[in-house]
mmCIF file of C-alpha atoms in Angstrom:
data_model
loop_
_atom_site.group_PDB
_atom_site.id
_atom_site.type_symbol
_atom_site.label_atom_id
_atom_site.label_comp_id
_atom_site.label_asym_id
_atom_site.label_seq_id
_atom_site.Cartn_x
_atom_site.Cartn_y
_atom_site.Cartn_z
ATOM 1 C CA UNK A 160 28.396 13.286 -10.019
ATOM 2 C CA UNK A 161 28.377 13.934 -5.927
ATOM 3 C CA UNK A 162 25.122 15.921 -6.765
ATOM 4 C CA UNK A 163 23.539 12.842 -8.689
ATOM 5 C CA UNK A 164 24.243 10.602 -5.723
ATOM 6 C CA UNK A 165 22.900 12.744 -2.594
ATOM 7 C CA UNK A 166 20.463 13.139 -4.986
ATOM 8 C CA UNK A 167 19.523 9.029 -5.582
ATOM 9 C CA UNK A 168 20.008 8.179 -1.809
ATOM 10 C CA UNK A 169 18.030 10.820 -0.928
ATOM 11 C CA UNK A 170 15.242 9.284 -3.202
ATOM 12 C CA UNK A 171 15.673 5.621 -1.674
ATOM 13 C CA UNK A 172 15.400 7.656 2.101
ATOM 14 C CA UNK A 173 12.011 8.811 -0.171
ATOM 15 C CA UNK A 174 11.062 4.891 -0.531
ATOM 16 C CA UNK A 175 11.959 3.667 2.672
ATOM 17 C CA UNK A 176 9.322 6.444 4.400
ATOM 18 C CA UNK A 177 6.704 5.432 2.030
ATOM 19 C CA UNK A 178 7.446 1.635 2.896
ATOM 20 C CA UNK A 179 6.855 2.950 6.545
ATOM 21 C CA UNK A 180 3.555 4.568 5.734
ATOM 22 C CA UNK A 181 2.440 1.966 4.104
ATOM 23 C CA UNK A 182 3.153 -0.290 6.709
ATOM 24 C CA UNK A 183 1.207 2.321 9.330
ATOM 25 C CA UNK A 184 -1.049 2.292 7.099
ATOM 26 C CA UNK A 185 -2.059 -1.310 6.879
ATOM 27 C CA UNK A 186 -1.502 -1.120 11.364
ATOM 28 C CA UNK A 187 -3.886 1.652 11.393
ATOM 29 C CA UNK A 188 -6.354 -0.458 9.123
ATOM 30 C CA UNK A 189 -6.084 -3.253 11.165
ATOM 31 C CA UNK A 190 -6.371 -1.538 14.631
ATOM 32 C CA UNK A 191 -8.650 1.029 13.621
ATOM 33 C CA UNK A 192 -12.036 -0.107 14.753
ATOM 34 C CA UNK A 193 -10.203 -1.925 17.419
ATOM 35 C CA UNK A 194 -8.611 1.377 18.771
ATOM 36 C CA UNK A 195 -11.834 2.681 19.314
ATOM 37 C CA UNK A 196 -12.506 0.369 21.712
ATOM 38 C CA UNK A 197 -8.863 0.274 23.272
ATOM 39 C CA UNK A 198 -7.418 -2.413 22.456
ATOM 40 C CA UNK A 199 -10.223 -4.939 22.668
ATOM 41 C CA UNK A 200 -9.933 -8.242 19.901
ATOM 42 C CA UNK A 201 -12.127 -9.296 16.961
ATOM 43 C CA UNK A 202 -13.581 -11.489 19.761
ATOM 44 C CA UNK A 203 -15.044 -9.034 21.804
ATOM 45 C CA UNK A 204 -18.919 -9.168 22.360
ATOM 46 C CA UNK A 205 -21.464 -7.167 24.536
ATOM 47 C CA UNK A 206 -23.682 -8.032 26.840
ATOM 48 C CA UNK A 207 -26.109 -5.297 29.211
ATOM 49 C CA UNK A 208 -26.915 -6.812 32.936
ATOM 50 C CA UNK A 209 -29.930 -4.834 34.485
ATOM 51 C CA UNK A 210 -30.215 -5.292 37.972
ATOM 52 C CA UNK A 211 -28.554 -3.401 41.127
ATOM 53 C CA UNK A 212 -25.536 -5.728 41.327
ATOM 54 C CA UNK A 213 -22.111 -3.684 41.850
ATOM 55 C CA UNK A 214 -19.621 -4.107 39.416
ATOM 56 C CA UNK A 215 -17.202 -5.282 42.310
ATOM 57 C CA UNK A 216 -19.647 -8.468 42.667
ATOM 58 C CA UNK A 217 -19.674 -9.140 39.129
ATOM 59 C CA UNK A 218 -15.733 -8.936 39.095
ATOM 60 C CA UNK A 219 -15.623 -11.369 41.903
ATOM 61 C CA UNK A 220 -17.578 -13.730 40.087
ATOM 62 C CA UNK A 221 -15.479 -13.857 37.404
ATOM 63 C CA UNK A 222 -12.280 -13.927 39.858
ATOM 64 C CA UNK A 223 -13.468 -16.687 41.151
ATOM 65 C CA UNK A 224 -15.161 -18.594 37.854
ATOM 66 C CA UNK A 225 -12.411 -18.100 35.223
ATOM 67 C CA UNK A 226 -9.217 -17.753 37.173
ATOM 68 C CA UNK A 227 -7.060 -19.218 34.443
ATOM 69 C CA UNK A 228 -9.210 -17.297 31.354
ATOM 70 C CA UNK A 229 -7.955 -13.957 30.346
ATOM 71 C CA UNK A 230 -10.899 -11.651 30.505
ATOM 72 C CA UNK A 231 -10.531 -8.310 29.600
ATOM 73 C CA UNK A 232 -13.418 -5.734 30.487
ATOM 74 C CA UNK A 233 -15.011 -1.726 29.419
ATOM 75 C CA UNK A 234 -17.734 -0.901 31.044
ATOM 76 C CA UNK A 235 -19.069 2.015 29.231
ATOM 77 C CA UNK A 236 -21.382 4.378 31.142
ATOM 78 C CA UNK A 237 -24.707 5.005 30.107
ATOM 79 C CA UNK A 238 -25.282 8.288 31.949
ATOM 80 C CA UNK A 239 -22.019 9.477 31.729
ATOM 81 C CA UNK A 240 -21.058 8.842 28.161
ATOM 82 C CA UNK A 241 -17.124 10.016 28.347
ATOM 83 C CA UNK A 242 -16.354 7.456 31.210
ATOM 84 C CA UNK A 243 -15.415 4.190 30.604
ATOM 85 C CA UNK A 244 -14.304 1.767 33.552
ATOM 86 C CA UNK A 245 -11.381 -1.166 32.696
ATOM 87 C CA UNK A 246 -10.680 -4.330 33.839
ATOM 88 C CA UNK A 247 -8.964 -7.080 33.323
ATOM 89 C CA UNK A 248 -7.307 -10.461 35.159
ATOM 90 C CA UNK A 249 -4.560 -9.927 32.846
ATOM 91 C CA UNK A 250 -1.986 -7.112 31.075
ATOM 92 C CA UNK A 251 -4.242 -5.304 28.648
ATOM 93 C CA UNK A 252 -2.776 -4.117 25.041
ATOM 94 C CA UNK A 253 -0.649 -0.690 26.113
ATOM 95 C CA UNK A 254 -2.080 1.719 24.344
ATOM 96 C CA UNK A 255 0.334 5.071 23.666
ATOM 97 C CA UNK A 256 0.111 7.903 25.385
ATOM 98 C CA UNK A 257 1.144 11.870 25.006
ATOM 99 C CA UNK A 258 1.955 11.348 28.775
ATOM 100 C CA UNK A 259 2.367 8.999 31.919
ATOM 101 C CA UNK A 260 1.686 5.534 31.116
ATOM 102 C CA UNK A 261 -1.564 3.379 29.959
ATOM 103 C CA UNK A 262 -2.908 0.548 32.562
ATOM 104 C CA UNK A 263 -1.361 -2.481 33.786
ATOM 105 C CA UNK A 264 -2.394 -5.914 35.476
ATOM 106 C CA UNK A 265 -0.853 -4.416 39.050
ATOM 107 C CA UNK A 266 -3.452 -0.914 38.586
ATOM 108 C CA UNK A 267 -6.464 -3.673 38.665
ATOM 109 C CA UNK A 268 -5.833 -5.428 41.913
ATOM 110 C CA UNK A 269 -5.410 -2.946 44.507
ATOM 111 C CA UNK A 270 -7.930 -0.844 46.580
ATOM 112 C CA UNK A 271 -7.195 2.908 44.480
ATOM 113 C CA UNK A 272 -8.797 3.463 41.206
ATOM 114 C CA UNK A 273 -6.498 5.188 38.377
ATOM 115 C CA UNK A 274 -7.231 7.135 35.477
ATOM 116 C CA UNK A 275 -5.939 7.970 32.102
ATOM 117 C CA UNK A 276 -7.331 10.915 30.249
ATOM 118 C CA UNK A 277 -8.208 11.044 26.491
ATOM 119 C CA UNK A 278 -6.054 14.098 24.949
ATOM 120 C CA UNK A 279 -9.071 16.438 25.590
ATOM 121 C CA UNK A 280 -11.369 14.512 28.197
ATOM 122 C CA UNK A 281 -13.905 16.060 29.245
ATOM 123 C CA UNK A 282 -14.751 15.949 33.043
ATOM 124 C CA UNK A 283 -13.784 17.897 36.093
ATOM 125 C CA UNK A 284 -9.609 17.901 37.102
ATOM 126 C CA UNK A 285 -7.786 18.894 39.713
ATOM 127 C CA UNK A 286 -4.116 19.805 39.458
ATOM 128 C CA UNK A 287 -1.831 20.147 42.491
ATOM 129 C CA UNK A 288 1.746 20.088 43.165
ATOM 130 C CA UNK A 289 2.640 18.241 40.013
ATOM 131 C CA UNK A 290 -0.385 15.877 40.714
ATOM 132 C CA UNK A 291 -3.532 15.778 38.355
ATOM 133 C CA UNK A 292 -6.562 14.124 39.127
ATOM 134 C CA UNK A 293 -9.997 13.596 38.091
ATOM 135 C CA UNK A 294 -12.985 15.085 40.137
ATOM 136 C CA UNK A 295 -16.644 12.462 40.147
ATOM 137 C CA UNK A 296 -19.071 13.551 43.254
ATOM 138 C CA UNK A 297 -16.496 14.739 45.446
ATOM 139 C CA UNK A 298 -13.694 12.093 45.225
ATOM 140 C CA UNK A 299 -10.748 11.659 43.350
ATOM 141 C CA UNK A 300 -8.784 9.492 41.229
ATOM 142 C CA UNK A 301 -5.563 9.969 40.291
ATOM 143 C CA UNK A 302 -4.483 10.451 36.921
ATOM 144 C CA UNK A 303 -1.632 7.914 35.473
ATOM 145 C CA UNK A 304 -1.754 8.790 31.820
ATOM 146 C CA UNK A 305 -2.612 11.315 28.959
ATOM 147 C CA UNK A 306 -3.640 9.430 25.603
ATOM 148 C CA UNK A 307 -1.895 10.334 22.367
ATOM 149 C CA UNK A 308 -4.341 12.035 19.552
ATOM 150 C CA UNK A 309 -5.458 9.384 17.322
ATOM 151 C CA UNK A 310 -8.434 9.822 15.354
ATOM 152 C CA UNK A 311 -9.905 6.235 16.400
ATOM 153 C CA UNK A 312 -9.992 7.217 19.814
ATOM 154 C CA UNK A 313 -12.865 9.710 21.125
ATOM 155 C CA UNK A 314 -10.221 12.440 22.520
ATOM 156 C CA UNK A 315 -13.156 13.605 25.501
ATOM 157 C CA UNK A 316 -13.562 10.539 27.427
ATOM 158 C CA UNK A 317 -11.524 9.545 30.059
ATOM 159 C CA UNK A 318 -11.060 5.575 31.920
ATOM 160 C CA UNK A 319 -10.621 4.454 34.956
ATOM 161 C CA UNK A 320 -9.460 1.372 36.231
ATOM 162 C CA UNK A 321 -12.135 -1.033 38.508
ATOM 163 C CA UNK A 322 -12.016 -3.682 40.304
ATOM 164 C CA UNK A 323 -13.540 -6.320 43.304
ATOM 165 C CA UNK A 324 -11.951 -3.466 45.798
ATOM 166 C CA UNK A 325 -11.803 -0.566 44.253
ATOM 167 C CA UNK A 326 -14.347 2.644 44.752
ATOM 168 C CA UNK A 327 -15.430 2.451 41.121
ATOM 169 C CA UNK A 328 -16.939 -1.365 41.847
ATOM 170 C CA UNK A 329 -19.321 -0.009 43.899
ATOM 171 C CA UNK A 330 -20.858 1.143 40.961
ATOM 172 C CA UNK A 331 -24.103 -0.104 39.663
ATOM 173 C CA UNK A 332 -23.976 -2.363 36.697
ATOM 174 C CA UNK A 333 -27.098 -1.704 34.901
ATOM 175 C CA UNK A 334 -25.652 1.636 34.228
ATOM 176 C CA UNK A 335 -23.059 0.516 31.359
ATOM 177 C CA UNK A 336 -22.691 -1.856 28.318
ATOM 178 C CA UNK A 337 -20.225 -4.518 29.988
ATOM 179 C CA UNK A 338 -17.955 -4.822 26.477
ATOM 180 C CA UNK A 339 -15.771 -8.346 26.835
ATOM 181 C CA UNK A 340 -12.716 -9.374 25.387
ATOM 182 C CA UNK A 341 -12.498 -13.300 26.087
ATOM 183 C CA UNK A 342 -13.083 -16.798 24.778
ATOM 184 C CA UNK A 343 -16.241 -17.451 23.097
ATOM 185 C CA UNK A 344 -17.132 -19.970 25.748
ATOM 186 C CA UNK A 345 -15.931 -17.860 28.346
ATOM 187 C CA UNK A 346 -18.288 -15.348 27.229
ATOM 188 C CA UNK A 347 -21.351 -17.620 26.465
ATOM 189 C CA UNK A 348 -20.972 -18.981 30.263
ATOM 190 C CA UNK A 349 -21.143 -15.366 31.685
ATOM 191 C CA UNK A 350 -24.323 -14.384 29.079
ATOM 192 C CA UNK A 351 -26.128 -17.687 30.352
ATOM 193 C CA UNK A 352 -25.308 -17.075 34.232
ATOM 194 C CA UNK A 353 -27.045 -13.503 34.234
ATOM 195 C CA UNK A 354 -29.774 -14.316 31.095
ATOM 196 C CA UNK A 355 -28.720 -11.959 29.147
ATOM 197 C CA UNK A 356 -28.034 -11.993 25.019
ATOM 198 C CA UNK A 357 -24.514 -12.073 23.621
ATOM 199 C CA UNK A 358 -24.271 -9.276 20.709
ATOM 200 C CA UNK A 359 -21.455 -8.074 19.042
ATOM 201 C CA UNK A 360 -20.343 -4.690 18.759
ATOM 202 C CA UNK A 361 -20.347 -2.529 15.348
ATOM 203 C CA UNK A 362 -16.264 -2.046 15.303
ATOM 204 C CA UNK A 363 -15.880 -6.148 15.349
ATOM 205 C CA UNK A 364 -18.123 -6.525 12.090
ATOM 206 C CA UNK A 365 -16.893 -3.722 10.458
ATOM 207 C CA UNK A 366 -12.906 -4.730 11.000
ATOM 208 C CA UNK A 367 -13.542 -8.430 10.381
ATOM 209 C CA UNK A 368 -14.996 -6.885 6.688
ATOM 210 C CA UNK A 369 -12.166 -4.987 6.015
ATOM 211 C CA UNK A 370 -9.170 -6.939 7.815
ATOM 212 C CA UNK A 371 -8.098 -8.114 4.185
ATOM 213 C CA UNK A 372 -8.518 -5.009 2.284
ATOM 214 C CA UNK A 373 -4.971 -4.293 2.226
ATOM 215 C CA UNK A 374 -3.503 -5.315 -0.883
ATOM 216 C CA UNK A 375 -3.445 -1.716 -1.880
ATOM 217 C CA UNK A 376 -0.643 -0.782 0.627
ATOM 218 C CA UNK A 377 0.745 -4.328 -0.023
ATOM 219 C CA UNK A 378 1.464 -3.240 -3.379
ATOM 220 C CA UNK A 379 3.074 0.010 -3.077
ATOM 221 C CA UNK A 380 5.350 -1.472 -0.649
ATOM 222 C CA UNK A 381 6.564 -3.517 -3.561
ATOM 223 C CA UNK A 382 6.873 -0.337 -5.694
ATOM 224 C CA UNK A 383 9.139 1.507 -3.055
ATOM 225 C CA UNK A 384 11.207 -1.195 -2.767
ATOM 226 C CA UNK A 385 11.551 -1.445 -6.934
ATOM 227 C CA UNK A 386 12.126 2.062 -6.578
ATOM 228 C CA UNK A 387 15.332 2.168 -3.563
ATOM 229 C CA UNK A 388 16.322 -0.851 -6.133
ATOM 230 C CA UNK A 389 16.778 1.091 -9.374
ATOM 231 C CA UNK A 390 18.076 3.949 -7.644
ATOM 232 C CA UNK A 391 20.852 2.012 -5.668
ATOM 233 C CA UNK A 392 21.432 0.236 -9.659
ATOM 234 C CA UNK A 393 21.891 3.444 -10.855
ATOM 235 C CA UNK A 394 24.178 4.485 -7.738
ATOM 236 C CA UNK A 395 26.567 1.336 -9.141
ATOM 237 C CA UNK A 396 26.598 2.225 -12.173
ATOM 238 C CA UNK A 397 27.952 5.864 -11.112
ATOM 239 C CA UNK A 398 30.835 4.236 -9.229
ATOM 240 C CA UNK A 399 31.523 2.462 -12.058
ATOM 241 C CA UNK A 400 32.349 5.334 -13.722
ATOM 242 C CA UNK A 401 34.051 7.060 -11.299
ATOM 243 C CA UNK A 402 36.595 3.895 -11.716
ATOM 244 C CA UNK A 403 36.595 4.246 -15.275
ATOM 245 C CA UNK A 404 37.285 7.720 -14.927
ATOM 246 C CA UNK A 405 40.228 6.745 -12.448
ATOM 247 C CA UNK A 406 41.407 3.980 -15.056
ATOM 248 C CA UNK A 407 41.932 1.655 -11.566
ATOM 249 C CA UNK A 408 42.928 -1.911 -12.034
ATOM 250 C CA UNK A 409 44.102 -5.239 -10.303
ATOM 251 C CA UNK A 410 44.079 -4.824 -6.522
ATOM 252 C CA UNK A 411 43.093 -1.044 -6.477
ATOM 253 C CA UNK A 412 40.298 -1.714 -8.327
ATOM 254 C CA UNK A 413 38.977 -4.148 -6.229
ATOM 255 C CA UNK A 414 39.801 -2.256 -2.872
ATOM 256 C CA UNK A 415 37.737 0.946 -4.231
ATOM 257 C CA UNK A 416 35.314 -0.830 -5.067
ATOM 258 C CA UNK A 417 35.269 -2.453 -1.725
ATOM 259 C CA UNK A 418 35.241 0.055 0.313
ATOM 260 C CA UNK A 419 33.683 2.313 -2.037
ATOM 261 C CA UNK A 420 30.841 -0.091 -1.534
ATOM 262 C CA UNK A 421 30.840 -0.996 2.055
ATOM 263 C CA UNK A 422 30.184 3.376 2.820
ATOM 264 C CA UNK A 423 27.687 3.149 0.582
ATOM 265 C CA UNK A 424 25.892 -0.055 1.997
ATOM 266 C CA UNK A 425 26.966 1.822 5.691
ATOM 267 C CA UNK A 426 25.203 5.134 4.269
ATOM 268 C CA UNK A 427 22.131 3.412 3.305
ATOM 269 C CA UNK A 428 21.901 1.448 6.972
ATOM 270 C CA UNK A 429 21.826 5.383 8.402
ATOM 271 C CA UNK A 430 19.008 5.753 5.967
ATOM 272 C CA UNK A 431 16.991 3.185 7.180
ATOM 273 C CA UNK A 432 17.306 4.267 11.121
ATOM 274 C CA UNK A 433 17.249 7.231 10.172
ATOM 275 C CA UNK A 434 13.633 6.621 8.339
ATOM 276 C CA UNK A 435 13.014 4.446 11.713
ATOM 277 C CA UNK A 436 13.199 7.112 14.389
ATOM 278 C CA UNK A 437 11.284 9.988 11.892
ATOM 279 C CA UNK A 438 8.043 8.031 11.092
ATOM 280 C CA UNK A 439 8.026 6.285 14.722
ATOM 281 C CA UNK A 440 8.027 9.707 15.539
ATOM 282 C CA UNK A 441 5.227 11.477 13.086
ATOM 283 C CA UNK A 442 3.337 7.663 12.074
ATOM 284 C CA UNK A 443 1.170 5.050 14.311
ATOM 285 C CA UNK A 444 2.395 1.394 14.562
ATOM 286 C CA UNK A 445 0.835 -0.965 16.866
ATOM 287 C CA UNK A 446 4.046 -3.332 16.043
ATOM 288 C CA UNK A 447 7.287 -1.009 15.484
ATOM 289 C CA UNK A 448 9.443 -4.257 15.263
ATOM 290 C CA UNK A 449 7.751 -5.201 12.189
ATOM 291 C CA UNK A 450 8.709 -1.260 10.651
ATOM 292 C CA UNK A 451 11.867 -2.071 11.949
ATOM 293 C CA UNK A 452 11.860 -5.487 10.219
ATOM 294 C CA UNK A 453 10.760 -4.087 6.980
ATOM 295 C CA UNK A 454 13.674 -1.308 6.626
ATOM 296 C CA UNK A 455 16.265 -3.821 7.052
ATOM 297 C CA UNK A 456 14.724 -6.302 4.499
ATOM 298 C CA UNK A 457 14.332 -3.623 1.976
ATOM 299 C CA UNK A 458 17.908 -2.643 3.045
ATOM 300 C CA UNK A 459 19.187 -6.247 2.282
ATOM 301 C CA UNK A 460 17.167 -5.975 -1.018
ATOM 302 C CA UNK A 461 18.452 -2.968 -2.336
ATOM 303 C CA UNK A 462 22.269 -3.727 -1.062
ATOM 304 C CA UNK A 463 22.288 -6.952 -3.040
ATOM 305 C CA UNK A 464 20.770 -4.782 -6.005
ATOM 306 C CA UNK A 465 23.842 -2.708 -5.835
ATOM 307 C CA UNK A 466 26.341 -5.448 -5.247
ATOM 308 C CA UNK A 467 25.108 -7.137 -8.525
ATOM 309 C CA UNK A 468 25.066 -3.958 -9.887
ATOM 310 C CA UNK A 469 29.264 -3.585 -9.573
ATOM 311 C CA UNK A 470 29.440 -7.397 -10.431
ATOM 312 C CA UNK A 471 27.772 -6.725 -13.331
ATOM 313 C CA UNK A 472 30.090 -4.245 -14.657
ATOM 314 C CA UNK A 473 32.975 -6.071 -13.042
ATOM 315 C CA UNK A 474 31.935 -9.171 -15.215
ATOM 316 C CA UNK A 475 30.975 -7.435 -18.209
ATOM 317 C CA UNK A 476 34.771 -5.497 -18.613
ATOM 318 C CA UNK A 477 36.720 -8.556 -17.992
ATOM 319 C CA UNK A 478 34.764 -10.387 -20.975
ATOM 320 C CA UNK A 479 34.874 -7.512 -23.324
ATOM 321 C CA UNK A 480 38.967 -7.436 -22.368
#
């Protein structure tokens, strides 16, 4: 009998990890063409400036003409195709990282340009008492952050943060594709002030395609939870006869069941942390409250499942007595 139930909760800790994979599953969906541009929105378009402005003067201008729009910017380089410069008036998403930490607001606005390294970035590093920095024609940047491996992210690149002070804005702008995460108007305004064309980038299309197409993981979701149900019904059931085999009544009967119960309702909340911390751990979610979220739902489910379960029996004996 002790066998049968290690055996049944150790099925329902079987559900609640494919609940969480689902549910990484569908997060992955959803942020997988955005990942590959780091954390940009379905809103983000792409525009290409050629003329021998620095980047700092284009940040200025938009400084200056959207100081209450969030504006989020990637320059990617079109000579060096593993560099990609950041910007924004604003946090950006916080993207996770094997090391360090990914780019705030405060990184943006001073006069030192930081870097974060994809997990295998290629370009020239220096290491040096605990420091690690990236090498480009003879100056260096200091490196903040390692990115974790995620196959929507190109692990050889590398970023570094620009701005209207910084030695990266003294880069030219015709040499990258200025990618921008704002307002549609926002972004219209800044096409028509340099005469440029507004285009959007491959990963928007293709995510706003697929951003539905996940009734599939929906579904199974469903099944897991029907599964940690019947298995927590048969776990009643089990107790049940344990108290028939004890031939309990009256008050003892209700206090075993009780607290008989209550350690298994307790043993199941372990299971569901427990399932928490592991696929946090080994799984991607953009949103770990909402894996969080899910667990304890399914939790409630399947504990309500059992408690009608013992009711059931409960019930049933006093109107066959």
């Amino acid at each position: 009998m002790k066998f049968k139930k290690i055996f049944l909760l150790f099925i329902i800790f079987l559900a609640m990890l494919g609940m969480g994979s689902m549910l990484s599953n569908i997060q992955s969906d959803e942020a997988n063409q955005l990942l590959e541009a780091y954390g940009l929105s379905n809103n983000t378009r792409y525009i290409k400036i050629k003329n021998d402005q620095n980047i700092s003067t284009f940040v200025r201008y938009l400084e200056q003409k959207f100081p209450k729009n969030k504006i989020q910017l990637h320059l990617a380089s079109n000579r060096k195709d593993k560099q990609t410069l950041i910007w924004s008036n604003k946090d950006v998403l916080t993207l996770p990282t094997e090391a360090g930490r990914y780019f705030t607001s405060d990184d943006f606005k001073g006069r030192v340009s930081f870097g974060v390294l994809g997990l295998n970035a290629n370009v020239k590093q220096y290491k040096t008492q605990g420091n690690q920095y990236i090498v480009l024609n003879n100056k260096y940047y200091t490196v903040i952050g390692t990115l974790k491996h995620y196959r929507q992210m190109k692990q050889n690149g590398y970023y570094l943060t620009t701005g209207s002070k910084q030695p990266t804005g003294q880069f030219k702008l015709r040499n990258y594709v200025i990618i921008i995460d704002s307002s549609t108007r926002v972004i219209r305004q800044i096409a028509a002030h340099y005469g440029v064309k507004v285009k959007t980038p491959s990963f928007v299309k293709s995510h706003q395609s697929h951003q539905f197409s996940v009734i599939k993981e929906i579904l199974l979701i469903g099944v897991f939870i029907l599964i940690a149900g019947i298995s927590n019904l048969i776990l009643a059931f089990l107790d049940w006869q344990t108290v028939k085999q004890t031939h309990l009544s009256g008050g003892l009967l209700r206090n075993w069941l009780l607290n008989h119960g209550i350690r298994t309702i307790l043993t199941e909340i372990l299971l569901v942390f427990g399932a928490y911390f592991f696929l946090c751990w080994r799984a991607f979610f953009s949103k770990p409250d909402h894996l969080l979220l899910l667990l304890l739902v399914s939790w409630i489910i399947i504990s309500i499942i059992y408690s009608y379960g013992i009711f059931y029996r409960v019930r049933k004996e006093k109107l066959d007595a």
